[in-house]
PDB file of C-alpha atoms and ligand atoms in Angstrom:
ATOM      1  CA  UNK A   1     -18.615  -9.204   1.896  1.00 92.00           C
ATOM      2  CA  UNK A   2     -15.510 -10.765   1.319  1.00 93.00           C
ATOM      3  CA  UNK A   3     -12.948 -13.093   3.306  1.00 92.00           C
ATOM      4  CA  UNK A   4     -11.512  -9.992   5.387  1.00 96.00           C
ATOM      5  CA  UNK A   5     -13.841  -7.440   4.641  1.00 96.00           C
ATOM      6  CA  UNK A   6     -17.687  -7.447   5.993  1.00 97.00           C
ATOM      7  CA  UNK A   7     -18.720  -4.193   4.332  1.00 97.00           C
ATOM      8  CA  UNK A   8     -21.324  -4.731   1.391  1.00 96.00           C
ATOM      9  CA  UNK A   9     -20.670  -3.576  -1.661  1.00 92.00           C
ATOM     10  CA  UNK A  10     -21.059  -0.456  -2.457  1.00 95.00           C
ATOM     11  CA  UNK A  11     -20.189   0.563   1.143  1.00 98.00           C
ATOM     12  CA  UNK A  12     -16.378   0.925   0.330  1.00 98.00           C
ATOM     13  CA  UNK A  13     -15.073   4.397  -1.584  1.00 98.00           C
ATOM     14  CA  UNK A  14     -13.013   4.683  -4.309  1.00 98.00           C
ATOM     15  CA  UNK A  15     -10.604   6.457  -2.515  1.00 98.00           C
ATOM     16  CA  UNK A  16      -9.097   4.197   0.905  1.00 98.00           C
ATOM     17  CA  UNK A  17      -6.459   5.573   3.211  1.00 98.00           C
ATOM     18  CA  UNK A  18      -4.525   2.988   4.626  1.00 98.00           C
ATOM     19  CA  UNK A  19      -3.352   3.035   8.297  1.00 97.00           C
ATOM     20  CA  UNK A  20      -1.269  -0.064   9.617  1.00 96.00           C
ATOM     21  CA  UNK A  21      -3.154   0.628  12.577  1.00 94.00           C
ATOM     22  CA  UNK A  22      -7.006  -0.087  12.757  1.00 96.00           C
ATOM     23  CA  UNK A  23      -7.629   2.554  15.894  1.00 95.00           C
ATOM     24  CA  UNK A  24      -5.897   4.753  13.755  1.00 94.00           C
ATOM     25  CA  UNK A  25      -8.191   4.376  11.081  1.00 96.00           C
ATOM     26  CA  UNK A  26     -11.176   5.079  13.629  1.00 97.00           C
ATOM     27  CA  UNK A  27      -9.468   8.510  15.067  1.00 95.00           C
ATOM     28  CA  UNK A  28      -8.719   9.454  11.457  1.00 96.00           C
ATOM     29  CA  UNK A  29     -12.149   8.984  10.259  1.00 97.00           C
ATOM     30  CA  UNK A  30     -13.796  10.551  13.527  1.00 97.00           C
ATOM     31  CA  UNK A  31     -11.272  13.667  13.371  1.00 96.00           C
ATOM     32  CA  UNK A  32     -11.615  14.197   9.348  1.00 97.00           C
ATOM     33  CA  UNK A  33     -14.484  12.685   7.778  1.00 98.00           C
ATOM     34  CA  UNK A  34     -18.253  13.265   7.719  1.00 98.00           C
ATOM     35  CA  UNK A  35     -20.670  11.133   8.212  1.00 98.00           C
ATOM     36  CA  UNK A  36     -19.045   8.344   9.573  1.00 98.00           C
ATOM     37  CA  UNK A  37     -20.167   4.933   9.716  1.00 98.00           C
ATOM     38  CA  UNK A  38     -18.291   1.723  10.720  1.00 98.00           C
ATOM     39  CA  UNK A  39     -17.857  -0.666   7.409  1.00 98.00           C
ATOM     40  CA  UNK A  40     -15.751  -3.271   8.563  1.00 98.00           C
ATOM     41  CA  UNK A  41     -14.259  -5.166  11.670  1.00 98.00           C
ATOM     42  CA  UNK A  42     -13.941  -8.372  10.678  1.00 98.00           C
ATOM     43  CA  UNK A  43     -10.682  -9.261  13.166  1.00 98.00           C
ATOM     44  CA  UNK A  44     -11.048  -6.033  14.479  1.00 98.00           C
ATOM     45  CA  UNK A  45      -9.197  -4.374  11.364  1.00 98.00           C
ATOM     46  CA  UNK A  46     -11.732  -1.470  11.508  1.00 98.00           C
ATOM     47  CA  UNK A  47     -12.575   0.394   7.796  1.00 98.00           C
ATOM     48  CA  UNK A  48     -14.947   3.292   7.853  1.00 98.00           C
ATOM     49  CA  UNK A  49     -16.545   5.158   5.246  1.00 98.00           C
ATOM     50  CA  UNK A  50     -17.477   9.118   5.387  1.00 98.00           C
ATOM     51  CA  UNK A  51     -16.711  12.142   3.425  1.00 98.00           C
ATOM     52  CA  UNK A  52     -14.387  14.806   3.008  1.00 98.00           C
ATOM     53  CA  UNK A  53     -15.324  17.829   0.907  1.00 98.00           C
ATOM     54  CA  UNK A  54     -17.834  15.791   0.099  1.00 98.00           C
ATOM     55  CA  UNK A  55     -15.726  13.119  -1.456  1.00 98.00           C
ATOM     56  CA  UNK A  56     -16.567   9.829  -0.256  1.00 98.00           C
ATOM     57  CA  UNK A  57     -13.213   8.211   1.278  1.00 98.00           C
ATOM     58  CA  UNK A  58     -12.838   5.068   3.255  1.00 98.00           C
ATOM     59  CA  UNK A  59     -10.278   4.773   6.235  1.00 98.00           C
ATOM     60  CA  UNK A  60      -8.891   0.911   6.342  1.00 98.00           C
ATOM     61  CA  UNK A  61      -6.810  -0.613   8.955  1.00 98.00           C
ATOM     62  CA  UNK A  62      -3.506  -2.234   6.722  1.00 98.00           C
ATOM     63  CA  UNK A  63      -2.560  -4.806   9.381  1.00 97.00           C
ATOM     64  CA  UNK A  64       1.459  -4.427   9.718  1.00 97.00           C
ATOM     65  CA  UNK A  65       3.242  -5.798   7.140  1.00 96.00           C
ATOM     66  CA  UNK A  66       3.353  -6.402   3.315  1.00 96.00           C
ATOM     67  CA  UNK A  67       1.294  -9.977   3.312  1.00 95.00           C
ATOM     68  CA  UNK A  68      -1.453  -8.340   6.044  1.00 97.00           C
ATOM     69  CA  UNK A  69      -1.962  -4.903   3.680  1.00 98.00           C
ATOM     70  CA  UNK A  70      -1.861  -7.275   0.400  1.00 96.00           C
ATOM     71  CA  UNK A  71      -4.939  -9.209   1.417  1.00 97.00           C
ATOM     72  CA  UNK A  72      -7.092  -5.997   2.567  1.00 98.00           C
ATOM     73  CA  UNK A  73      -5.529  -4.569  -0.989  1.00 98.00           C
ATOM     74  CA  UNK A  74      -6.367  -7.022  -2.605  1.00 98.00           C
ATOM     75  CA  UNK A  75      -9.908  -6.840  -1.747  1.00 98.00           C
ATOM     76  CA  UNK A  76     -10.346  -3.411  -1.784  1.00 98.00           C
ATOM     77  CA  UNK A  77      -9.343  -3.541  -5.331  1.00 98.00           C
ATOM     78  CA  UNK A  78     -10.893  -6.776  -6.719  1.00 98.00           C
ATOM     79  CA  UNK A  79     -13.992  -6.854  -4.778  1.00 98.00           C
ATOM     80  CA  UNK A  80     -14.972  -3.166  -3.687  1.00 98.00           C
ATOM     81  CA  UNK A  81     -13.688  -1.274  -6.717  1.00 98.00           C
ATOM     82  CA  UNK A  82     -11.072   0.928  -5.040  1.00 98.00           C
ATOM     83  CA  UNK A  83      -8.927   2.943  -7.099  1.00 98.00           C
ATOM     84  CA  UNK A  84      -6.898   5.343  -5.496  1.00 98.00           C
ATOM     85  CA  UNK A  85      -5.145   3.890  -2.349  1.00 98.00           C
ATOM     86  CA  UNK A  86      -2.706   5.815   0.164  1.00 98.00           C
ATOM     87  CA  UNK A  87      -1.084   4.550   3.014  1.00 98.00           C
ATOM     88  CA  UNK A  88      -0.359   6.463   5.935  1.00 97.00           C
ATOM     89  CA  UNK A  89       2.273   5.600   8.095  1.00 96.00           C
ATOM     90  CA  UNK A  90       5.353   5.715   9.605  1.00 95.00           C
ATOM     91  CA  UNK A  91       8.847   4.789   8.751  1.00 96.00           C
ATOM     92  CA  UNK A  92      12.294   4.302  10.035  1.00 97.00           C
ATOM     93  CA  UNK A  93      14.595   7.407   9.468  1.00 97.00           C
ATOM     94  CA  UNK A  94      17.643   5.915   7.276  1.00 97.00           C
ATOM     95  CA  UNK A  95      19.479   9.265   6.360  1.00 97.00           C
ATOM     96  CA  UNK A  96      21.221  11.874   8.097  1.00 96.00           C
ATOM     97  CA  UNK A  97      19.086  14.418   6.358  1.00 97.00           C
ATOM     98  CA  UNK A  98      15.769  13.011   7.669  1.00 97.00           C
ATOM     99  CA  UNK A  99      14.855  13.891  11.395  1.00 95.00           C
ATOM    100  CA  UNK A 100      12.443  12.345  13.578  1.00 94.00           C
ATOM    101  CA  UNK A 101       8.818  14.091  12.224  1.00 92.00           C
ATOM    102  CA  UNK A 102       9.744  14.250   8.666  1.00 93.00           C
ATOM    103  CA  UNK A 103       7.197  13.673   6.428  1.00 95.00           C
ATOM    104  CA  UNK A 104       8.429  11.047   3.402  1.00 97.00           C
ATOM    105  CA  UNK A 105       6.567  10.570   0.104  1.00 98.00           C
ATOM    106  CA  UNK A 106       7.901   6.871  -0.893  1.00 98.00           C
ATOM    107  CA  UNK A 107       8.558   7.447  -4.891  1.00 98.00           C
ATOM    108  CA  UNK A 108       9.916   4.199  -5.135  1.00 98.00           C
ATOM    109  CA  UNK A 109       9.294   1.091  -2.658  1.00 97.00           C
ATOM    110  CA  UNK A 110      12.543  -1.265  -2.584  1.00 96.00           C
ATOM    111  CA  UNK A 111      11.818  -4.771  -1.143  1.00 93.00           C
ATOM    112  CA  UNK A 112      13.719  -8.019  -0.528  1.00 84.00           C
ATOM    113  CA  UNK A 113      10.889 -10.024  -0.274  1.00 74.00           C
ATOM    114  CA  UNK A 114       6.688  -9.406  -1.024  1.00 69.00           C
ATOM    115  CA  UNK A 115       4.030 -11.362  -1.310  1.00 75.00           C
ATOM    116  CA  UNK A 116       4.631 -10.701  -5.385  1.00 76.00           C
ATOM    117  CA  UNK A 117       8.028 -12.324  -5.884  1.00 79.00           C
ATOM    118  CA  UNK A 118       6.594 -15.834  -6.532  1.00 84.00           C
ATOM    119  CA  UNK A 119       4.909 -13.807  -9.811  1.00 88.00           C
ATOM    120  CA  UNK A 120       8.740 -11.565 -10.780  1.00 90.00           C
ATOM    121  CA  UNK A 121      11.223 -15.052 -10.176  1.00 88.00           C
ATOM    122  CA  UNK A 122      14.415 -13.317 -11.576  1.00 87.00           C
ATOM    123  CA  UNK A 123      13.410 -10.360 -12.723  1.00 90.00           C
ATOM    124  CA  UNK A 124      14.111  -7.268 -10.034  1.00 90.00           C
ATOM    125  CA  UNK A 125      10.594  -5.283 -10.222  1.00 93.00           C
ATOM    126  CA  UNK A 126      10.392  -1.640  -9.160  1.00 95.00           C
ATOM    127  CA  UNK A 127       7.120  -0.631  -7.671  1.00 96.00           C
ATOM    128  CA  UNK A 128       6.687   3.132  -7.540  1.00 98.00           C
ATOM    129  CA  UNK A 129       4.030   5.812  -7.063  1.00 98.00           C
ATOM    130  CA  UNK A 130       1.690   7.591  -9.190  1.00 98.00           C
ATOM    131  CA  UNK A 131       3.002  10.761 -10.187  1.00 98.00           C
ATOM    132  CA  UNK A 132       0.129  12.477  -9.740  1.00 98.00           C
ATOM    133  CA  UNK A 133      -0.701  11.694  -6.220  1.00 98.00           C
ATOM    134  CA  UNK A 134       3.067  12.180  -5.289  1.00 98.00           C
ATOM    135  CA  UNK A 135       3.026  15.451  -6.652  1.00 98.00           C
ATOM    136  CA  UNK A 136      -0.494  16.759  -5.122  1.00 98.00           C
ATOM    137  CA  UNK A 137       1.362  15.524  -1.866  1.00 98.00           C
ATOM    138  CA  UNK A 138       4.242  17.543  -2.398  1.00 97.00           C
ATOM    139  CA  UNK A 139       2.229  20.264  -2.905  1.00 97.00           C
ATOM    140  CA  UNK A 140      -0.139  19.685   0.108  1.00 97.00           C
ATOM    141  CA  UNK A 141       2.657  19.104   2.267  1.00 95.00           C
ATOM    142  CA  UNK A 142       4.769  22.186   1.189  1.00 93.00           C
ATOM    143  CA  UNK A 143       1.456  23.825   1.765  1.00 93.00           C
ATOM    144  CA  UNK A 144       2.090  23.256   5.463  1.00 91.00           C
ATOM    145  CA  UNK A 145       5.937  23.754   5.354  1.00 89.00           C
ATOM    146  CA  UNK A 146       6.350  20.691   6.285  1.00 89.00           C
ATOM    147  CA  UNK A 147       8.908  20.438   3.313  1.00 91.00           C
ATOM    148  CA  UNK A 148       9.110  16.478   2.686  1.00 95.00           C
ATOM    149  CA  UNK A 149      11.737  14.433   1.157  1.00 97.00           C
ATOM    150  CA  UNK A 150      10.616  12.590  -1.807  1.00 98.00           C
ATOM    151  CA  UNK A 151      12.646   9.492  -2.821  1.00 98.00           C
ATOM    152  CA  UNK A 152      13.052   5.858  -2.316  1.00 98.00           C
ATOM    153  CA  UNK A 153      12.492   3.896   1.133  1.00 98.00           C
ATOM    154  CA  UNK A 154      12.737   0.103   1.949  1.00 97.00           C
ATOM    155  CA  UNK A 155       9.722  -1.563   2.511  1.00 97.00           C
ATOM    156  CA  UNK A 156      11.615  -4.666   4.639  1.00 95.00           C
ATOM    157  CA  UNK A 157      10.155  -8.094   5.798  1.00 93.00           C
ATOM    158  CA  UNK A 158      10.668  -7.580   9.645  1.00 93.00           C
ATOM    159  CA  UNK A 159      11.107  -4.923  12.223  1.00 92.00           C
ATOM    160  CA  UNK A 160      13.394  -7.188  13.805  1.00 93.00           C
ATOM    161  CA  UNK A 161      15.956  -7.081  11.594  1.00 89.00           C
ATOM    162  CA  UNK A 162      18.979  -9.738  12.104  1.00 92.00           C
ATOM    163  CA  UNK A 163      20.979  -8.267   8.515  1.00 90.00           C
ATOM    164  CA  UNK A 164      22.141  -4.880   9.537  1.00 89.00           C
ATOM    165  CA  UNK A 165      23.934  -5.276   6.644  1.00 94.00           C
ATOM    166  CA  UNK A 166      21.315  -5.007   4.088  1.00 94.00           C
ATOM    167  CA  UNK A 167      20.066  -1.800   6.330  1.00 94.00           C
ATOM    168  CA  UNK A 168      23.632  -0.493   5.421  1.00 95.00           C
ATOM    169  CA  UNK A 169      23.347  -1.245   1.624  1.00 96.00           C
ATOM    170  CA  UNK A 170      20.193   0.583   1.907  1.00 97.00           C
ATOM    171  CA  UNK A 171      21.409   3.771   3.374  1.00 97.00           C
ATOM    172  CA  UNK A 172      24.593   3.949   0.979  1.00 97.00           C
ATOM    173  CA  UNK A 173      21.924   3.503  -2.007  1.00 98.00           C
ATOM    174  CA  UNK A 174      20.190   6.802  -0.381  1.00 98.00           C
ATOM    175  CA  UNK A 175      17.078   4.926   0.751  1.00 98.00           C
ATOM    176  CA  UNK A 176      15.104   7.535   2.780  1.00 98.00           C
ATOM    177  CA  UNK A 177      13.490   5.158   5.441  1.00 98.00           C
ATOM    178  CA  UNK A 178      12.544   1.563   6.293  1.00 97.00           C
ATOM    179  CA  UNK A 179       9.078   0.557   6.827  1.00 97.00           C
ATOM    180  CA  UNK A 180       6.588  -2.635   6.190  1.00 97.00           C
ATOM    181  CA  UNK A 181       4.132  -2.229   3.540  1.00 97.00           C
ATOM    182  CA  UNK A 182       4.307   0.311   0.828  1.00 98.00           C
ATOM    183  CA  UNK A 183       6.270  -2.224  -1.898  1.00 97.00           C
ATOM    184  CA  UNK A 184       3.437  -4.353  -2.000  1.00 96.00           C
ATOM    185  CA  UNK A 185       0.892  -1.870  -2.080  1.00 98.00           C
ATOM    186  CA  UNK A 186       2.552   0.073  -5.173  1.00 98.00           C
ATOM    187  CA  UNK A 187       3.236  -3.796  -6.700  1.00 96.00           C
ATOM    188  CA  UNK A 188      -1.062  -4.069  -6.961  1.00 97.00           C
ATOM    189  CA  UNK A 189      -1.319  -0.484  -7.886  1.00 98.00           C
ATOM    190  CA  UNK A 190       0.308  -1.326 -10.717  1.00 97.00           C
ATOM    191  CA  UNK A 191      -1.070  -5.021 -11.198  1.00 96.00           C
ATOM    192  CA  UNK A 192      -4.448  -3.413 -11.639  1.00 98.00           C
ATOM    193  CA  UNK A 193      -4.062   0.131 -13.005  1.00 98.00           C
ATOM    194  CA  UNK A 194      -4.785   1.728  -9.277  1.00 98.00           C
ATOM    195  CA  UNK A 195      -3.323   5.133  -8.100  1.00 98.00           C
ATOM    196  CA  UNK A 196      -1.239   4.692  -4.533  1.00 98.00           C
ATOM    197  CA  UNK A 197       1.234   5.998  -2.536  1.00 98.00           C
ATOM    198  CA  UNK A 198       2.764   6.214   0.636  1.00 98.00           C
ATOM    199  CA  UNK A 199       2.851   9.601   2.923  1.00 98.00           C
ATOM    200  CA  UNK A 200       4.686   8.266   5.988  1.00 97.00           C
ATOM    201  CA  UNK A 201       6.401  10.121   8.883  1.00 95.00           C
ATOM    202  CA  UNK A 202       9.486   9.500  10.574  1.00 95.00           C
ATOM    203  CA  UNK A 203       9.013   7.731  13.834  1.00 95.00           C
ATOM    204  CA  UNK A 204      12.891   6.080  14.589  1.00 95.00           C
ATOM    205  CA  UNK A 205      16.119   6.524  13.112  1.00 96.00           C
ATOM    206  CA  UNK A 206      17.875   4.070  12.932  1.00 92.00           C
ATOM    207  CA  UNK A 207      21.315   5.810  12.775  1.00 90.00           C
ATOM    208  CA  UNK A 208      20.517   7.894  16.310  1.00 92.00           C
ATOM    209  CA  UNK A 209      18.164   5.591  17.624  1.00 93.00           C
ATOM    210  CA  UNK A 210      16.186   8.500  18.774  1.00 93.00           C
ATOM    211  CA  UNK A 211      12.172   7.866  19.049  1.00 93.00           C
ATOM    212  CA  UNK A 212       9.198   9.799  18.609  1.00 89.00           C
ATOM    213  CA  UNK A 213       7.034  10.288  21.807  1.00 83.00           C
ATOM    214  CA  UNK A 214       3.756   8.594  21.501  1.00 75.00           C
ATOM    215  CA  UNK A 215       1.970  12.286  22.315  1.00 75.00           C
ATOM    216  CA  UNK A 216       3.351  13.206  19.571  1.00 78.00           C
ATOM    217  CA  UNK A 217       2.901  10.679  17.058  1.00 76.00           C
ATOM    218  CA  UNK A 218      -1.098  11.822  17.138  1.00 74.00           C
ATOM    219  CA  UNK A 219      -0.310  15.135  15.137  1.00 75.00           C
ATOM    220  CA  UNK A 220       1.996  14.035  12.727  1.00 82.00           C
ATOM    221  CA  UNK A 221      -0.289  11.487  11.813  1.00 89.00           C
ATOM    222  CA  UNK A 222      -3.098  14.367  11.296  1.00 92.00           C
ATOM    223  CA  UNK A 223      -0.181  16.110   8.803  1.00 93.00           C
ATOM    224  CA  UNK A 224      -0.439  12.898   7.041  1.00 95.00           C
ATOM    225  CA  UNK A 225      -4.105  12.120   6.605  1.00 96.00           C
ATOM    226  CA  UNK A 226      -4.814  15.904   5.800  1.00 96.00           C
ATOM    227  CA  UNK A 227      -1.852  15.514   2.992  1.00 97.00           C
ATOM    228  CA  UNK A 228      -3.309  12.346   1.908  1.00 98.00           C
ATOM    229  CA  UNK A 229      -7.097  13.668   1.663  1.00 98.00           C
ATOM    230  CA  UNK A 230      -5.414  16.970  -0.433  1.00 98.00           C
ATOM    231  CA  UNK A 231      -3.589  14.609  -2.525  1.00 98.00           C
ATOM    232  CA  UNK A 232      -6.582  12.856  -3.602  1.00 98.00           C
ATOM    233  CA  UNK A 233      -8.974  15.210  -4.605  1.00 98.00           C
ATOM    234  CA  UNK A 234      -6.453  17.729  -5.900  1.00 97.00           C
TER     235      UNK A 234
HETATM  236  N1  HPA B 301      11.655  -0.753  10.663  1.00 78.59           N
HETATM  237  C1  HPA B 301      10.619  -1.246   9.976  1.00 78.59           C
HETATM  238  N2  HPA B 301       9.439  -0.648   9.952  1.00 78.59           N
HETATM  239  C2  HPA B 301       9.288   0.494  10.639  1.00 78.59           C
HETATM  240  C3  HPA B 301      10.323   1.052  11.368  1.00 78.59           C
HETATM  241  C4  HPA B 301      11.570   0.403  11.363  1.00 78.59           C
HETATM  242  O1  HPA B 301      12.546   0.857  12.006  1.00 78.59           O
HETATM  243  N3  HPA B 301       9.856   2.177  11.955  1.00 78.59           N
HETATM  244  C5  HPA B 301       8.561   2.301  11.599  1.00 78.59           C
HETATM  245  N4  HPA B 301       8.217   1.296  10.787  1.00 78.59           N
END
């Protein structure tokens, strides 16, 4: 057990998907894994462990945000041994090119503001994926011509933003989406020699303003955990 997390050691996979939502986490490990059990719900942020393929995998609620995932993060890596850590998620669409559905594979993660920058002071730190993972999810999602764009997205401080204006910097700099999380996760990836990425689908735009419906947020976020599962164990 640790602060956040009640599972026992041992009880936690080497491979976590990450859902900001924890009732996400439950219908993704219900619809994909085997042998399901329930590991965790301290503050209702509900992990469970079961298998794919055979592969043990964990599903763990993220919390919304970038100081919410870093603590479950943190603890998945320091405590439980994790290793190779996707979120799953969705993102604001930033580009012309992306459309509401799109599947994004974050290859960088630009951030104002994480729960790291007391650690980088002046210097600018770029957190980014691990190749590998980003291109077994390429693969995976081409697989299901789902054809994703693969680039950079913003991983901001609020979804209420009051500075349109760094939005706007953002999509001139061909940022892909805006979302809450993936900067920091990439940032402990890389702090202790973990594999992550993010696989997120586009659920706003903020140039249209158009929205996804929430019936159909369920299958896109099935395209995601299947490409995330693939990714993994390619
Ligand atoms: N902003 C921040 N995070 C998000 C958004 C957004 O528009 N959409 C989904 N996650």
């Amino acid at each position: 057990m640790t602060v956040h997390i009640g599972a026992e050691k041992g009880e936690i996979a080497e491979t976590v998907l990450l859902p900001g939502d924890p009732y996400r986490a439950k219908w993704a490990a219900e619809t994909f894994l085997k042998d399901v059990r329930l590991v965790n719900e301290v503050r209702g942020m509900l992990g469970f462990t079961g298998t794919w393929n055979g592969h043990p995998v964990t599903i763990q609620g993220s919390g919304m945000g970038m100081p919410s995932l870093s603590i479950y993060v943190n603890e998945l890596i320091r405590d439980y041994g994790a290793k190779t850590l996707i979120r799953i998620g969705s993102c604001g669409g930033m580009q012309e090119k992306v459309k509401i559905r799109d599947v994004i594979l974050a290859m960088t993660a630009t951030t104002l503001s994480t729960p790291s920058r007391g650690i980088f002071k002046e210097v600018n730190f770029a957190p980014c994926a691990d190749w590998s993972l980003l291109q077994a999810a390429a693969n995976a999602a081409a697989s299901r011509d789902l054809a994703p764009h693969v680039g950079g997205i913003y991983s901001s401080d609020v979804f209420y933003d009051e500075r349109p204006d760094l939005n706007e910097q953002m999509v001139r700099h061909g940022i892909l989406g805006v979302e809450m999380e993936a900067a920091e996760l990439y940032t402990l990836a890389a702090r202790y020699d973990c594999r992550a990425l993010a696989v997120l689908t586009v659920s706003d735009h903020l140039q249209t303003g158009e929205a996804l419906p929430s019936d159909q947020r369920e299958r896109s976020f099935g395209d995601m955990v299947e490409i995330a599962l693939e990714a993994a164990f390619a």
